[in-house]
Amino acid sequence: MFGNFTSFAGIPAKSKVDPKDVPPPTPVTLPRFQPFAQDDDTIDESSALSTLLRNTGRSTAALGPSGFSAIGLNLNLDAKPTDLIPDPSFIPDFNSWDKLSSDEAQEKNQSTRHLLRNGNLSPGCHVYLERKKELSNVNEDAFRTVRRLPAPKGKTQARLGNAYEFFRCLEAFTSFWDDPTRPLPLPPSPEASPEVTSSGDAANSGDAKPASPKPDESANFFRTSAGSSMPLEYRNNLITSFIKLVAYDFGCNVSPSRTEPRLHFSSPQGSGSRKSFCPSGCLFIFQSPTTREAARAGAVHGPVAAVSARGTTDFTQPDPETAQSLDLAREIVAALITAQHRAREGKTEKRFGEGEWWTTKKRWGGGPGGPIGREVEKDLVQGDKDAKPSDENGLPMPRAKKPRKNMSIYDNYRMIRPPSSTWDKKAQYEAIGRRKGADYDDIFVVSSLFHHISVIRVRVPNRLLEALEGAREPDASGRSWGKVEAWRSPWYDLFDTIQRLAAMKLVWAMMAYQMRKDDVSDGDVAMTNA
């Protein structure tokens, strides 16, 4: 009766594939592209940002190393948490929390909580130890719970708690990726064959039948596809469920934007200025509303950070430098989009083409009938179109159609108006976590490739956002904003228990810093290691 219960639970069904037909595993090669830049670099006018913006929409050169040189990106790899978080004082003392027992954590929990910007208290050491215990479950034990298999003899069923959704998504990865923490199956021993063992047991026990060991049900689950064929939503679901384990307790949530995330840029203002955009498939971490009415209305605040999960698995085509630089460009685009959204605080949207002649005046210079020949002048129609049809043949008149509630596709097409809005009407754009009085904004991007996760901090100057909007540069041989400093944490494998706990601590520190309560004197405090 419950044979198809997994489909209702959202668990992907395992396909029956012969082990001989399983494709080879997809190699895991993480990108290591690292651009360098200095504040006083002298750049060629042909590779300046203003020159690249003039060619927007005509080439993809701006998405490669030349684009990083134009904005002055300086990336620091394998950054420590103290370097990644602008103010290390907001990083909890996880080492002391790890030494606490359950009773001690209950006593000290209130003293480890701090006031957040939404008026609530941050999670303390007690919640941290709960999340650590939930994520510390062995993969095989957690997968047994997800697959609804009984625990082996002598063991209890793994209690996943809030991490159930994370392990459910991680279990779906096992159809495409090999679990690196799972030991490889040992080949059968050639010393003792099954025939010899069975005959020896029969001689010792007489007519008694030998007890055959029950096969391990977990051995029936193995990878059936290549990692390169995994759908992108699998990775999005995994990263979202992992971040939610921490973000929920800070009053935040992960959700896609209601409008397509776009990086808007314009060539320098003047004659022949052009506007364009670069789309992105990134998600955002928003602050959830504190009232029930606002939550029902779908209101969100932020964004707090961005989430960029990409499905690229081959970083060798057309060459390693180009492939890895393009992947880094996707992360930087997500950071710049987040910076533009956060810079909308206190502003109103000016839609592209608003007030221009080509969005207000009709333009058709062809013959009669309009663009598609349907716009016939009313005077050319013979007779009274409003008169009722005659019933000379004695048949009843046709039933009148119901009035159309919405415009037809053709009428909607004929309307002259600006393009659709690119701002989310239900989002209250705020630069959450930004230091007051600073001429830059620290943007966090949670990046994901393969089954790994990394956190990036990009310091976006305000002047760079103005240059992207078309502001002229006073000196074409330099960058008025200096450089764009960025820090990347190491890549953490979510299959590995130790590494996913380290990633959880890093996300915790990021949320603690971004959701901090701003003090009145915050703008006068000198921040170290920023």
Coordinates of C-alpha atoms in Angstrom, one line a residue:
M1 CA 0.0 0.0 0.0
F2 CA 2.9 2.3 0.8
G3 CA 5.0 1.3 -2.2
N4 CA 5.0 4.7 -3.8
F5 CA 5.2 6.7 -0.6
T6 CA 8.6 8.1 -1.6
S7 CA 7.1 10.0 -4.5
F8 CA 4.9 11.9 -2.0
A9 CA 7.8 12.5 0.3
G10 CA 9.8 14.2 -2.4
I11 CA 12.5 11.6 -2.4
P12 CA 13.8 10.7 -5.8
A13 CA 13.2 7.1 -6.7
K14 CA 16.3 5.0 -7.3
S15 CA 16.5 3.8 -10.9
K16 CA 17.3 0.1 -11.4
V17 CA 20.6 0.1 -13.3
D18 CA 23.0 -2.8 -13.8
P19 CA 26.2 -2.0 -11.9
K20 CA 28.1 -2.8 -15.2
D21 CA 26.2 0.0 -16.9
V22 CA 27.0 2.7 -14.4
P23 CA 29.0 5.5 -16.1
P24 CA 32.4 6.5 -14.7
P25 CA 32.4 9.0 -11.9
T26 CA 32.8 12.7 -12.7
P27 CA 36.2 14.0 -11.5
V28 CA 36.0 16.7 -8.8
T29 CA 38.4 19.6 -9.8
L30 CA 37.7 22.8 -8.0
P31 CA 38.7 26.1 -9.7
R32 CA 41.7 28.0 -8.3
F33 CA 41.7 31.1 -10.6
Q34 CA 43.2 34.1 -8.7
P35 CA 43.3 37.6 -10.2
F36 CA 45.6 40.2 -8.7
A37 CA 45.2 44.0 -8.7
Q38 CA 46.6 47.1 -6.9
D39 CA 45.1 50.5 -6.1
D40 CA 47.5 52.4 -8.2
D41 CA 47.6 50.1 -11.3
T42 CA 47.9 51.8 -14.6
I43 CA 45.6 50.3 -17.1
D44 CA 45.4 50.7 -20.9
E45 CA 42.5 52.7 -22.2
S46 CA 41.4 49.9 -24.4
S47 CA 40.9 47.6 -21.3
A48 CA 39.3 50.2 -19.1
L49 CA 35.8 49.7 -17.7
S50 CA 34.4 52.6 -19.7
T51 CA 35.6 51.0 -22.9
L52 CA 34.1 47.6 -22.0
L53 CA 30.8 49.2 -21.1
R54 CA 30.7 50.8 -24.6
N55 CA 30.8 47.3 -26.1
T56 CA 28.1 45.9 -23.8
G57 CA 26.1 43.3 -25.6
R58 CA 28.6 42.9 -28.4
S59 CA 31.1 40.5 -26.9
T60 CA 31.7 38.4 -23.8
A61 CA 35.2 39.8 -23.2
A62 CA 34.0 41.6 -20.0
L63 CA 33.3 38.2 -18.3
G64 CA 36.9 37.1 -18.5
P65 CA 40.3 38.2 -17.1
S66 CA 39.9 41.5 -18.9
G67 CA 36.8 42.3 -16.9
F68 CA 38.6 41.5 -13.7
S69 CA 41.4 43.8 -14.7
A70 CA 38.9 46.6 -15.5
I71 CA 37.2 46.5 -12.1
G72 CA 40.5 45.8 -10.3
L73 CA 39.6 42.5 -8.6
N74 CA 42.1 41.2 -6.1
L75 CA 41.1 37.8 -4.8
N76 CA 42.6 36.2 -1.6
L77 CA 42.2 32.4 -1.6
D78 CA 41.8 30.1 1.4
A79 CA 41.0 33.0 3.7
K80 CA 40.6 32.3 7.4
P81 CA 37.3 33.2 9.2
T82 CA 39.0 36.1 11.0
D83 CA 39.9 37.5 7.5
L84 CA 36.6 36.7 5.9
I85 CA 34.4 38.4 8.6
P86 CA 35.1 42.2 8.7
D87 CA 34.9 42.3 12.5
P88 CA 36.2 39.1 14.1
S89 CA 34.6 40.1 17.4
F90 CA 31.3 38.8 16.1
I91 CA 32.7 35.3 15.5
P92 CA 31.5 33.1 18.5
D93 CA 34.1 31.2 20.5
F94 CA 33.2 27.8 19.0
N95 CA 36.1 26.1 20.7
S96 CA 34.7 26.8 24.2
W97 CA 31.2 26.0 23.0
D98 CA 32.4 22.6 21.8
K99 CA 33.6 21.7 25.4
L100 CA 30.2 22.4 27.0
S101 CA 28.0 19.6 28.1
S102 CA 24.3 19.7 27.6
D103 CA 23.5 21.0 31.1
E104 CA 26.3 23.6 30.9
A105 CA 25.0 24.8 27.5
Q106 CA 21.5 25.3 29.0
E107 CA 23.0 27.4 31.8
K108 CA 25.2 29.6 29.6
N109 CA 22.9 29.8 26.7
Q110 CA 21.3 33.1 27.6
S111 CA 24.7 34.8 28.2
T112 CA 25.8 33.8 24.6
R113 CA 22.8 35.4 22.9
H114 CA 23.0 38.9 21.5
L115 CA 20.4 41.4 20.2
L116 CA 19.8 41.3 16.5
R117 CA 18.7 44.1 14.2
N118 CA 15.2 42.7 14.0
G119 CA 14.7 43.0 17.8
N120 CA 15.1 39.3 18.5
L121 CA 18.0 37.5 20.2
S122 CA 20.6 35.5 18.3
P123 CA 20.9 31.8 18.8
G124 CA 23.3 30.7 21.6
C125 CA 25.5 27.8 22.4
H126 CA 22.6 25.5 23.1
V127 CA 21.3 25.9 19.5
Y128 CA 24.8 25.5 18.2
L129 CA 25.3 22.2 19.9
E130 CA 22.0 21.0 18.6
R131 CA 22.9 21.8 15.0
K132 CA 26.4 20.3 15.5
K133 CA 24.9 17.1 16.8
E134 CA 22.4 16.9 13.9
L135 CA 25.0 17.4 11.3
S136 CA 27.5 15.0 13.0
N137 CA 25.3 12.0 12.1
V138 CA 27.2 9.5 10.0
N139 CA 26.1 9.6 6.4
E140 CA 25.1 6.0 6.2
D141 CA 23.0 6.2 9.4
A142 CA 21.3 9.4 8.2
F143 CA 20.6 7.9 4.8
R144 CA 19.0 4.9 6.4
T145 CA 16.6 7.2 8.2
V146 CA 15.8 9.0 4.9
R147 CA 15.3 5.7 3.1
R148 CA 13.2 4.4 5.9
L149 CA 15.4 1.4 6.5
P150 CA 15.7 -0.2 10.0
A151 CA 18.9 0.5 11.9
P152 CA 21.4 -2.3 12.1
K153 CA 21.3 -4.6 15.1
G154 CA 22.9 -3.0 18.1
K155 CA 22.3 0.6 16.8
T156 CA 19.5 3.1 17.2
Q157 CA 17.9 5.0 14.4
A158 CA 19.6 8.3 13.7
R159 CA 17.8 11.3 14.9
L160 CA 18.2 14.0 12.3
G161 CA 15.9 16.7 13.7
N162 CA 16.2 19.9 11.8
A163 CA 18.9 18.4 9.5
Y164 CA 16.4 15.9 8.0
E165 CA 15.9 18.1 4.9
F166 CA 19.6 18.5 4.4
F167 CA 20.3 14.8 4.6
R168 CA 17.4 14.1 2.3
C169 CA 18.9 16.4 -0.3
L170 CA 22.4 14.9 0.3
E171 CA 21.0 11.4 -0.1
A172 CA 19.7 12.5 -3.5
F173 CA 23.3 13.3 -4.4
T174 CA 24.4 9.7 -4.0
S175 CA 22.7 8.8 -7.3
F176 CA 25.2 11.0 -9.1
W177 CA 28.2 11.3 -6.8
D178 CA 30.2 8.8 -4.8
D179 CA 30.3 9.4 -1.1
P180 CA 34.1 10.0 -0.4
T181 CA 33.6 9.1 3.3
R182 CA 32.2 5.7 2.4
P183 CA 34.9 2.9 2.4
L184 CA 35.3 1.1 -0.9
P185 CA 33.8 -2.5 -1.0
L186 CA 36.4 -5.2 -0.4
P187 CA 36.9 -7.9 -3.0
P188 CA 35.9 -11.4 -2.0
S189 CA 38.7 -13.3 -0.2
P190 CA 40.1 -16.1 -2.4
E191 CA 41.3 -18.1 0.6
A192 CA 37.8 -19.5 1.5
S193 CA 35.3 -20.2 -1.2
P194 CA 31.5 -20.5 -0.4
E195 CA 31.6 -24.2 -1.3
V196 CA 34.3 -25.0 1.2
T197 CA 32.7 -23.0 3.9
S198 CA 29.2 -24.5 3.5
S199 CA 30.6 -28.1 3.3
G200 CA 32.6 -27.5 6.5
D201 CA 29.6 -26.1 8.4
A202 CA 27.4 -29.0 7.3
A203 CA 30.0 -31.6 8.5
N204 CA 30.2 -29.9 12.0
S205 CA 26.5 -29.4 12.5
G206 CA 25.1 -32.5 11.0
D207 CA 21.7 -32.0 9.4
A208 CA 21.3 -28.5 10.7
K209 CA 21.1 -25.8 8.0
P210 CA 23.8 -23.0 8.2
A211 CA 22.4 -19.6 9.1
S212 CA 22.9 -17.3 6.2
P213 CA 23.8 -13.8 7.2
K214 CA 21.2 -11.1 6.2
P215 CA 22.6 -8.9 3.4
D216 CA 23.1 -5.3 4.2
E217 CA 20.3 -3.3 2.6
S218 CA 22.5 -0.2 2.3
A219 CA 24.7 -2.0 -0.2
N220 CA 21.9 -2.0 -2.7
F221 CA 22.2 1.8 -3.1
F222 CA 24.9 3.0 -5.3
R223 CA 25.6 5.7 -7.8
T224 CA 23.7 5.2 -11.1
S225 CA 24.5 8.3 -13.1
A226 CA 27.4 10.7 -13.7
G227 CA 27.7 13.9 -11.6
S228 CA 27.7 16.0 -14.8
S229 CA 24.1 14.9 -15.5
M230 CA 22.7 16.0 -12.1
P231 CA 19.9 18.6 -12.4
L232 CA 20.8 22.0 -11.0
E233 CA 17.8 22.1 -8.6
Y234 CA 19.4 19.3 -6.6
R235 CA 22.3 21.5 -5.7
N236 CA 20.1 24.5 -5.1
N237 CA 18.0 22.4 -2.7
L238 CA 21.0 21.1 -0.8
I239 CA 22.6 24.5 -0.3
T240 CA 19.3 26.1 0.6
S241 CA 18.6 23.4 3.2
F242 CA 22.1 23.8 4.7
I243 CA 22.0 27.6 5.0
K244 CA 18.5 27.4 6.5
L245 CA 19.8 25.4 9.4
V246 CA 21.6 28.6 10.6
A247 CA 19.6 31.4 8.9
Y248 CA 16.3 30.5 10.4
D249 CA 17.5 31.1 14.0
F250 CA 18.8 34.6 12.9
G251 CA 15.4 35.5 11.4
C252 CA 16.4 35.0 7.8
N253 CA 15.4 32.7 4.9
V254 CA 16.7 31.7 1.5
S255 CA 14.5 32.3 -1.5
P256 CA 14.7 33.2 -5.1
S257 CA 14.0 36.7 -6.3
R258 CA 10.5 37.3 -7.7
T259 CA 12.2 39.2 -10.6
E260 CA 15.1 37.9 -12.6
P261 CA 18.4 39.0 -10.9
R262 CA 20.1 41.3 -13.4
L263 CA 23.4 43.3 -13.2
H264 CA 22.5 46.6 -14.9
F265 CA 25.2 48.6 -16.5
S266 CA 25.4 51.5 -18.9
S267 CA 28.1 53.0 -21.1
P268 CA 29.4 56.4 -20.1
Q269 CA 26.8 59.1 -20.3
G270 CA 26.7 61.2 -23.4
S271 CA 25.9 60.7 -27.1
G272 CA 25.3 57.1 -28.0
S273 CA 25.0 55.8 -24.4
R274 CA 23.7 52.2 -24.2
K275 CA 22.1 50.3 -21.4
S276 CA 22.2 46.5 -20.9
F277 CA 22.2 43.9 -18.3
C278 CA 23.7 40.5 -17.4
P279 CA 21.3 37.9 -15.9
S280 CA 22.1 35.5 -13.1
G281 CA 20.5 32.5 -11.5
C282 CA 21.5 33.3 -8.0
L283 CA 19.4 33.1 -4.9
F284 CA 19.3 35.5 -2.0
I285 CA 19.2 35.4 1.8
F286 CA 16.5 37.7 3.0
Q287 CA 15.5 38.9 6.4
S288 CA 12.0 37.6 7.2
P289 CA 9.4 40.0 8.4
T290 CA 8.6 40.1 12.1
T291 CA 4.8 40.5 11.8
R292 CA 2.4 37.9 10.7
E293 CA 0.6 40.3 8.3
A294 CA 3.8 41.2 6.5
A295 CA 4.8 37.5 6.3
R296 CA 1.4 36.7 4.7
A297 CA 1.9 39.5 2.2
G298 CA 5.3 38.1 1.2
A299 CA 7.4 41.0 2.3
V300 CA 11.2 40.5 2.7
H301 CA 14.1 42.7 3.8
G302 CA 17.5 42.8 2.3
P303 CA 19.1 41.0 0.7
V304 CA 21.5 39.9 3.4
A305 CA 23.7 37.8 1.1
A306 CA 23.7 35.9 -2.2
V307 CA 23.7 32.2 -3.0
S308 CA 25.3 31.0 -6.2
A309 CA 25.1 27.3 -7.1
R310 CA 26.4 26.4 -10.5
G311 CA 26.3 23.1 -12.4
T312 CA 29.7 23.4 -14.1
T313 CA 31.8 20.2 -13.8
D314 CA 34.4 20.6 -16.5
F315 CA 37.0 23.4 -16.1
T316 CA 39.2 22.4 -18.9
Q317 CA 37.3 23.6 -22.0
P318 CA 38.2 25.6 -24.0
D319 CA 41.2 26.0 -21.6
P320 CA 41.5 26.0 -17.8
E321 CA 42.1 29.7 -17.4
T322 CA 39.0 30.7 -19.5
A323 CA 36.8 28.1 -17.9
Q324 CA 37.8 29.0 -14.3
S325 CA 37.7 32.8 -14.9
L326 CA 34.1 32.5 -16.3
D327 CA 33.0 30.6 -13.2
L328 CA 34.5 33.3 -11.0
A329 CA 32.8 35.9 -13.1
R330 CA 29.4 34.3 -12.3
E331 CA 30.2 34.7 -8.6
I332 CA 31.3 38.3 -9.0
V333 CA 28.2 39.1 -11.0
A334 CA 26.1 37.7 -8.2
A335 CA 28.0 39.9 -5.7
L336 CA 27.5 43.0 -7.9
I337 CA 23.8 42.3 -8.3
T338 CA 23.5 42.0 -4.5
A339 CA 25.3 45.3 -4.1
Q340 CA 23.0 47.0 -6.6
H341 CA 20.0 45.7 -4.8
R342 CA 21.3 46.8 -1.4
A343 CA 22.1 50.3 -2.8
R344 CA 18.4 50.7 -3.7
E345 CA 17.6 51.5 0.0
G346 CA 15.5 54.7 0.2
K347 CA 15.3 55.0 -3.6
T348 CA 12.4 54.7 -6.1
E349 CA 12.6 52.7 -9.3
K350 CA 13.0 54.6 -12.6
R351 CA 12.0 52.1 -15.2
F352 CA 14.1 51.8 -18.3
G353 CA 12.6 54.1 -21.1
E354 CA 10.2 55.9 -18.7
G355 CA 9.2 59.2 -20.3
E356 CA 11.0 58.4 -23.6
W357 CA 9.2 58.9 -26.9
W358 CA 9.5 55.3 -27.9
T359 CA 7.5 54.2 -24.8
T360 CA 4.7 56.8 -25.2
K361 CA 4.1 57.5 -28.9
K362 CA 2.6 55.2 -31.5
R363 CA 4.8 54.6 -34.5
W364 CA 3.4 52.8 -37.6
G365 CA 4.1 54.2 -41.0
G366 CA 2.8 51.3 -43.1
G367 CA -0.3 50.8 -45.1
P368 CA -3.9 50.3 -43.9
G369 CA -4.6 47.4 -41.5
G370 CA -1.8 48.0 -39.0
P371 CA 1.3 45.9 -38.5
I372 CA -0.5 42.6 -38.9
G373 CA -3.5 43.7 -41.1
R374 CA -6.2 43.5 -38.4
E375 CA -6.6 47.2 -37.6
V376 CA -9.4 48.0 -40.0
E377 CA -10.9 51.5 -39.8
K378 CA -14.4 51.6 -38.3
D379 CA -15.7 53.6 -41.2
L380 CA -14.9 50.9 -43.6
V381 CA -17.2 48.4 -41.9
Q382 CA -20.6 48.4 -43.7
G383 CA -23.8 48.4 -41.6
D384 CA -24.4 48.9 -37.9
K385 CA -22.1 46.6 -36.0
D386 CA -24.1 47.1 -32.8
A387 CA -27.4 46.0 -34.4
K388 CA -28.8 42.7 -33.2
P389 CA -28.6 39.9 -35.8
S390 CA -31.8 39.1 -37.6
D391 CA -33.8 36.0 -36.8
E392 CA -35.6 35.6 -40.2
N393 CA -34.7 31.9 -40.4
G394 CA -36.6 31.3 -37.1
L395 CA -33.5 30.0 -35.3
P396 CA -32.7 31.5 -31.9
M397 CA -29.9 34.1 -31.7
P398 CA -26.5 32.8 -30.7
R399 CA -25.7 33.1 -27.0
A400 CA -23.6 36.2 -26.2
K401 CA -20.1 35.5 -25.1
K402 CA -19.0 36.5 -21.7
P403 CA -17.1 39.8 -21.5
R404 CA -13.3 39.3 -21.5
K405 CA -11.8 40.1 -18.2
N406 CA -8.2 40.3 -19.4
M407 CA -6.8 41.9 -22.6
S408 CA -6.2 39.7 -25.5
I409 CA -2.7 38.8 -26.5
Y410 CA -2.9 41.1 -29.5
D411 CA -4.2 44.1 -27.5
N412 CA -1.5 43.5 -24.9
Y413 CA 1.1 43.4 -27.6
R414 CA -0.1 46.7 -29.1
M415 CA 0.3 48.6 -25.9
I416 CA 3.1 51.1 -25.9
R417 CA 4.8 51.2 -22.5
P418 CA 8.2 50.8 -20.8
P419 CA 9.6 47.3 -20.2
S420 CA 8.4 45.4 -17.1
S421 CA 9.7 46.5 -13.7
T422 CA 12.9 44.9 -12.4
W423 CA 12.3 45.8 -8.8
D424 CA 10.5 43.4 -6.5
K425 CA 7.4 45.4 -5.2
K426 CA 7.2 43.3 -2.1
A427 CA 10.9 43.6 -1.2
Q428 CA 12.1 46.4 1.1
Y429 CA 15.6 46.9 -0.1
E430 CA 18.1 47.5 2.7
A431 CA 21.8 47.3 3.1
I432 CA 21.6 44.9 6.1
G433 CA 25.0 44.6 7.9
R434 CA 26.6 47.5 6.1
R435 CA 29.0 49.6 8.1
K436 CA 27.6 53.1 8.6
G437 CA 29.5 55.9 6.9
A438 CA 31.6 53.5 4.7
D439 CA 32.2 54.2 1.0
Y440 CA 31.9 50.5 0.3
D441 CA 29.6 47.5 0.9
D442 CA 30.8 44.1 2.0
I443 CA 28.9 41.5 0.0
F444 CA 28.8 37.8 1.0
V445 CA 28.2 35.1 -1.6
V446 CA 27.7 31.5 -0.6
S447 CA 29.1 29.6 -3.6
S448 CA 28.6 25.9 -4.4
L449 CA 30.2 23.6 -7.0
F450 CA 30.0 19.8 -7.2
H451 CA 29.1 18.8 -3.5
H452 CA 31.2 21.6 -2.0
I453 CA 30.5 25.0 -0.5
S454 CA 32.6 28.1 -0.1
V455 CA 31.9 31.7 1.2
I456 CA 33.2 34.8 -0.6
R457 CA 33.3 38.3 0.7
V458 CA 33.6 41.0 -2.0
R459 CA 34.1 44.7 -1.0
V460 CA 32.2 46.7 -3.6
P461 CA 33.1 50.4 -3.6
N462 CA 30.3 52.9 -4.1
R463 CA 32.2 54.5 -6.9
L464 CA 32.2 51.3 -8.9
L465 CA 28.4 51.1 -8.7
E466 CA 28.3 54.7 -10.1
A467 CA 30.7 53.7 -12.9
L468 CA 28.5 50.8 -13.8
E469 CA 25.5 53.2 -14.0
G470 CA 27.4 55.3 -16.6
A471 CA 29.4 57.9 -14.5
R472 CA 32.4 59.2 -16.3
E473 CA 35.9 58.4 -15.1
P474 CA 38.1 61.5 -14.5
D475 CA 41.2 59.6 -15.6
A476 CA 40.9 56.8 -18.2
S477 CA 44.3 55.4 -17.3
G478 CA 43.3 54.5 -13.7
R479 CA 40.4 53.4 -11.5
S480 CA 38.8 56.0 -9.4
W481 CA 37.6 53.4 -6.9
G482 CA 41.0 51.7 -6.5
K483 CA 40.4 48.0 -6.5
V484 CA 37.8 45.4 -5.5
E485 CA 39.1 43.3 -2.7
A486 CA 37.7 39.8 -2.3
W487 CA 38.3 36.9 0.1
R488 CA 37.4 33.3 -0.5
S489 CA 37.2 30.6 2.2
P490 CA 38.4 27.0 1.5
W491 CA 36.1 24.6 -0.3
Y492 CA 34.2 22.4 2.2
D493 CA 32.9 19.0 1.2
L494 CA 29.3 18.5 2.5
F495 CA 29.8 14.7 2.5
D496 CA 32.6 15.1 5.0
T497 CA 31.3 15.6 8.6
I498 CA 34.3 17.7 9.8
Q499 CA 34.2 19.9 6.7
R500 CA 30.4 20.5 6.8
L501 CA 30.7 21.5 10.5
A502 CA 33.4 24.0 9.6
A503 CA 31.2 25.4 6.9
M504 CA 28.3 25.6 9.4
K505 CA 30.5 27.7 11.7
L506 CA 31.5 30.0 8.9
V507 CA 27.8 30.6 7.9
W508 CA 27.0 31.1 11.5
A509 CA 29.7 33.8 11.8
M510 CA 28.5 35.5 8.6
M511 CA 24.9 35.6 9.8
A512 CA 26.0 36.9 13.2
Y513 CA 27.9 39.8 11.6
Q514 CA 25.3 40.7 9.1
M515 CA 22.3 40.6 11.5
R516 CA 24.1 42.5 14.3
K517 CA 22.4 45.3 16.1
D518 CA 23.9 48.6 14.9
D519 CA 25.1 50.9 17.6
V520 CA 24.9 54.7 17.4
S521 CA 28.7 54.9 17.5
D522 CA 29.2 52.2 14.9
G523 CA 30.5 54.6 12.3
D524 CA 33.3 55.9 14.6
V525 CA 34.6 52.5 15.7
A526 CA 37.9 51.4 14.0
M527 CA 37.4 47.9 12.7
T528 CA 40.5 45.6 12.7
N529 CA 41.4 42.9 10.2
A530 CA 38.9 44.3 7.8

